[in-house]
Short mmCIF file of C-alpha atoms in Angstrom, two decimals:
data_model
loop_
_atom_site.label_atom_id
_atom_site.label_comp_id
_atom_site.label_asym_id
_atom_site.label_seq_id
_atom_site.Cartn_x
_atom_site.Cartn_y
_atom_site.Cartn_z
CA UNK A 1 119.86 207.67 221.34
CA UNK A 2 120.93 209.55 222.86
CA UNK A 3 118.61 210.14 225.84
CA UNK A 4 118.92 212.63 228.59
CA UNK A 5 116.50 212.22 231.44
CA UNK A 6 116.34 215.24 233.77
CA UNK A 7 115.68 214.94 237.53
CA UNK A 8 115.13 217.95 239.51
CA UNK A 9 113.69 219.07 242.72
CA UNK A 10 110.70 221.28 242.82
CA UNK A 11 112.11 224.18 245.23
CA UNK A 12 114.03 225.37 241.54
CA UNK A 13 111.27 225.93 239.63
CA UNK A 14 111.82 230.12 240.85
CA UNK A 15 115.14 229.27 240.21
CA UNK A 16 115.36 227.32 236.93
CA UNK A 17 114.28 228.47 233.32
CA UNK A 18 113.73 224.40 233.05
CA UNK A 19 112.84 224.92 228.90
CA UNK A 20 116.18 226.99 228.30
CA UNK A 21 117.92 223.88 230.30
CA UNK A 22 116.21 221.25 227.67
CA UNK A 23 117.41 223.42 224.73
CA UNK A 24 120.58 223.91 226.18
CA UNK A 25 121.42 220.39 226.75
CA UNK A 26 120.55 219.39 223.71
CA UNK A 27 122.26 222.29 221.92
CA UNK A 28 125.78 220.74 223.46
CA UNK A 29 125.28 217.38 222.51
CA UNK A 30 124.80 218.43 218.74
CA UNK A 31 127.41 220.22 219.24
CA UNK A 32 129.30 217.26 220.18
CA UNK A 33 129.46 215.82 216.81
CA UNK A 34 129.14 212.23 217.94
CA UNK A 35 125.50 211.51 218.23
CA UNK A 36 122.60 211.57 215.54
CA UNK A 37 120.82 214.73 215.19
CA UNK A 38 117.23 212.26 215.01
CA UNK A 39 117.89 210.48 218.25
CA UNK A 40 118.44 213.25 220.94
CA UNK A 41 116.17 213.49 223.24
CA UNK A 42 116.40 216.09 226.36
CA UNK A 43 113.25 215.88 228.85
CA UNK A 44 112.80 216.96 232.49
CA UNK A 45 110.75 215.18 235.41
CA UNK A 46 110.39 217.65 238.55
CA UNK A 47 110.08 215.76 241.52
CA UNK A 48 107.52 217.01 243.98
CA UNK A 49 108.62 214.34 247.03
CA UNK A 50 112.67 214.57 247.69
CA UNK A 51 114.94 214.35 250.56
CA UNK A 52 118.13 215.72 250.83
CA UNK A 53 121.01 215.39 253.36
CA UNK A 54 119.83 216.55 256.59
CA UNK A 55 116.61 216.70 255.44
CA UNK A 56 116.17 220.86 255.17
CA UNK A 57 113.94 221.93 252.03
CA UNK A 58 116.05 224.64 251.01
CA UNK A 59 118.73 222.24 249.67
CA UNK A 60 118.03 221.78 245.79
CA UNK A 61 119.07 218.72 243.04
CA UNK A 62 119.73 218.54 239.47
CA UNK A 63 120.58 214.95 238.45
CA UNK A 64 121.02 213.89 234.73
CA UNK A 65 121.53 210.54 233.21
CA UNK A 66 122.43 210.15 229.57
CA UNK A 67 120.90 206.76 228.06
CA UNK A 68 122.95 205.89 224.88
CA UNK A 69 123.77 202.92 222.44
CA UNK A 70 126.99 200.98 222.14
CA UNK A 71 130.02 201.88 219.57
CA UNK A 72 131.21 204.95 221.33
CA UNK A 73 134.67 204.30 222.79
CA UNK A 74 135.49 205.33 226.11
CA UNK A 75 137.31 209.17 224.93
CA UNK A 76 134.29 209.89 222.92
CA UNK A 77 131.92 209.44 225.72
CA UNK A 78 133.97 211.29 228.22
CA UNK A 79 134.81 214.47 225.85
CA UNK A 80 131.11 214.79 224.98
CA UNK A 81 130.07 213.96 228.78
CA UNK A 82 132.71 216.49 229.69
CA UNK A 83 131.66 219.56 227.13
CA UNK A 84 127.76 218.92 228.08
CA UNK A 85 128.78 218.92 231.78
CA UNK A 86 130.90 222.30 231.14
CA UNK A 87 127.81 224.09 229.97
CA UNK A 88 124.91 222.50 232.30
CA UNK A 89 127.02 223.49 234.84
CA UNK A 90 128.12 226.87 233.59
CA UNK A 91 124.45 227.41 233.14
CA UNK A 92 123.52 226.73 236.67
CA UNK A 93 126.48 228.90 238.21
CA UNK A 94 123.41 231.32 239.63
CA UNK A 95 122.05 228.21 241.40
CA UNK A 96 124.96 227.48 242.87
CA UNK A 97 125.58 231.26 244.30
CA UNK A 98 122.55 231.62 245.54
CA UNK A 99 121.36 228.35 247.23
CA UNK A 100 122.36 224.63 247.89
CA UNK A 101 122.41 222.60 244.95
CA UNK A 102 123.74 219.41 243.87
CA UNK A 103 124.17 218.81 240.34
CA UNK A 104 125.24 215.11 238.96
CA UNK A 105 125.52 213.67 235.39
CA UNK A 106 125.84 209.89 234.35
CA UNK A 107 125.73 207.95 231.46
CA UNK A 108 124.52 204.26 230.69
CA UNK A 109 125.29 202.60 227.66
CA UNK A 110 122.30 200.84 226.41
CA UNK A 111 122.91 197.05 225.62
CA UNK A 112 121.49 196.62 222.28
CA UNK A 113 120.59 193.48 222.00
CA UNK A 114 117.98 194.61 224.80
CA UNK A 115 117.13 198.01 223.21
CA UNK A 116 113.87 198.31 221.04
CA UNK A 117 113.14 201.68 219.24
CA UNK A 118 110.94 202.56 216.16
CA UNK A 119 111.67 205.75 215.19
CA UNK A 120 110.69 207.96 211.77
CA UNK A 121 112.56 211.56 212.36
CA UNK A 122 115.97 210.38 211.01
CA UNK A 123 113.94 209.78 207.64
CA UNK A 124 112.26 213.02 207.80
CA UNK A 125 116.05 215.61 208.69
CA UNK A 126 117.35 213.38 205.51
CA UNK A 127 114.63 214.46 203.69
CA UNK A 128 114.64 217.90 204.84
CA UNK A 129 118.77 217.85 204.60
CA UNK A 130 117.91 217.06 200.77
CA UNK A 131 115.32 219.31 199.99
CA UNK A 132 116.23 222.08 202.47
#
């Protein structure tokens, strides 16, 4: 972990390069220095059906959830979250300037007792580092 899930309104397709957005979030997560590189995942899910505020179709949203494992104190989580949100918000400044838009970001800590994982990416990165 961390695993980022971005849900966004379909009307952002012409306004946001979602491939660039997920890469920006990935890079910002790496820059924080508190997440294991091999655990970072960023995915974007387009929401075809949505309703916002008074129902106008020109309103848009992007909601990002970060699920992460236990072990990081509040100060570290806040600093990382602020860094990531600032980068994402700046990236989306043109959307705010040209449309009605809502951006949100929340963190959720997974309880290690009820979270199961299998991942061989960490080992591959270690081998690349040694052989690189």
